[in-house]
Amino acid sequence: DVVLTQTPVSLSVTLGDQASISCRSSQSLEYSDGYTYLEWYLQKPGQSPQLLIYGVSNRFSGVPDRFIGSGSGTDFTLKISRVEPEDLGVYYCFQATHDPLTFGSGTKLEIK
Amino acid sequence: QVQLKETGPDLVQLTQTLSITCTVSGFSLTTYNVHWVRQPPGKGLEWMGAMWNGGGTDYNSAFKSRLSISRDTSKSQVFLKMNSLQTEDTAKYFCARLSSSWELDYWGQGVMVTVSS
């Protein structure tokens, strides 16, 4: 199974600062069709996960442009510029390239 | 608008079978895939399996032969059944829609299931 290793495990950020989360895969996430099925989700406290980024860098509808996904192959990053209070929660990367689909272990973002 | 809602028991006895229904609206099960994800209390997310729009299924081998996913397209419902429940199966169970670009774009609110001895 593909293992997604997220770092850091937790992150404490001052409002207005930037946050960066890494997701490293045990295998390349580029599929044979050339697409990379790497996504980012945010689970706010007490809520269901919500989609932020798909295809490495595409923002889902309504997601602010403060959220920027990047990377390729096995190394991916989610950057959140100008962190706001509503950004707190647990961030998960997820891969849909290989079966079984797998999630990273999560990164908890706290506001200082 | 797109909605998914899970319904199921709060409590299931050890070794018994769990049955959860995901009722969807705003889209067709013959167009979109529906996936199941679970989350033990205080832990991360685990992909369980999928019902493909063509009627096929896919399962995480971690669940071996315990898991079964089916659907009733006339009722817009997808069903999860898992047998031989253990205490470690205590979790919140979510269904989610997989979009055409293979992302889980809409999620249900989840149903919390406790396995009790």
Coordinates of C-alpha atoms in Angstrom, one line a residue, chain A residues 1 35 37 39 41 43 47-49 51 54 60 92 94 96 99-101 103, chain B residues 35 37 39 43-47 58 60 94 101-105 107-109:
Chain A
D1 CA 0.0 0.0 0.0
Y35 CA -2.4 12.8 -14.0
Y37 CA -4.3 12.0 -8.1
E39 CA -5.6 15.8 -2.9
Y41 CA -8.6 17.9 2.7
Q43 CA -11.3 18.5 8.7
Q47 CA -17.0 18.4 10.9
S48 CA -16.6 16.1 8.0
P49 CA -13.5 16.5 5.8
L51 CA -11.9 19.1 -0.2
Y54 CA -7.2 18.1 -6.2
F60 CA -11.9 23.2 -5.3
Y92 CA -4.9 15.4 5.3
F94 CA -4.9 11.7 0.0
A96 CA -6.2 8.1 -5.5
D99 CA -5.3 0.9 -4.9
P100 CA -6.0 0.9 -2.0
L101 CA -6.5 4.7 -1.8
F103 CA -4.7 9.1 3.5
Chain B
H35 CA -16.8 5.9 -1.4
V37 CA -14.2 6.3 4.7
Q39 CA -12.4 7.6 11.4
K43 CA -7.5 9.2 14.9
G44 CA -7.1 9.7 11.1
L45 CA -9.1 8.8 8.1
E46 CA -9.1 5.3 6.5
W47 CA -10.5 4.5 3.0
D58 CA -13.6 -2.0 -4.8
N60 CA -9.5 -2.0 0.9
F94 CA -18.6 8.6 6.2
S101 CA -11.6 14.2 -11.5
W102 CA -11.3 11.5 -8.8
E103 CA -11.6 13.7 -5.8
L104 CA -14.0 13.3 -2.8
D105 CA -15.9 16.5 -3.4
W107 CA -19.2 14.2 2.1
G108 CA -22.0 13.1 4.5
Q109 CA -22.0 14.2 8.1

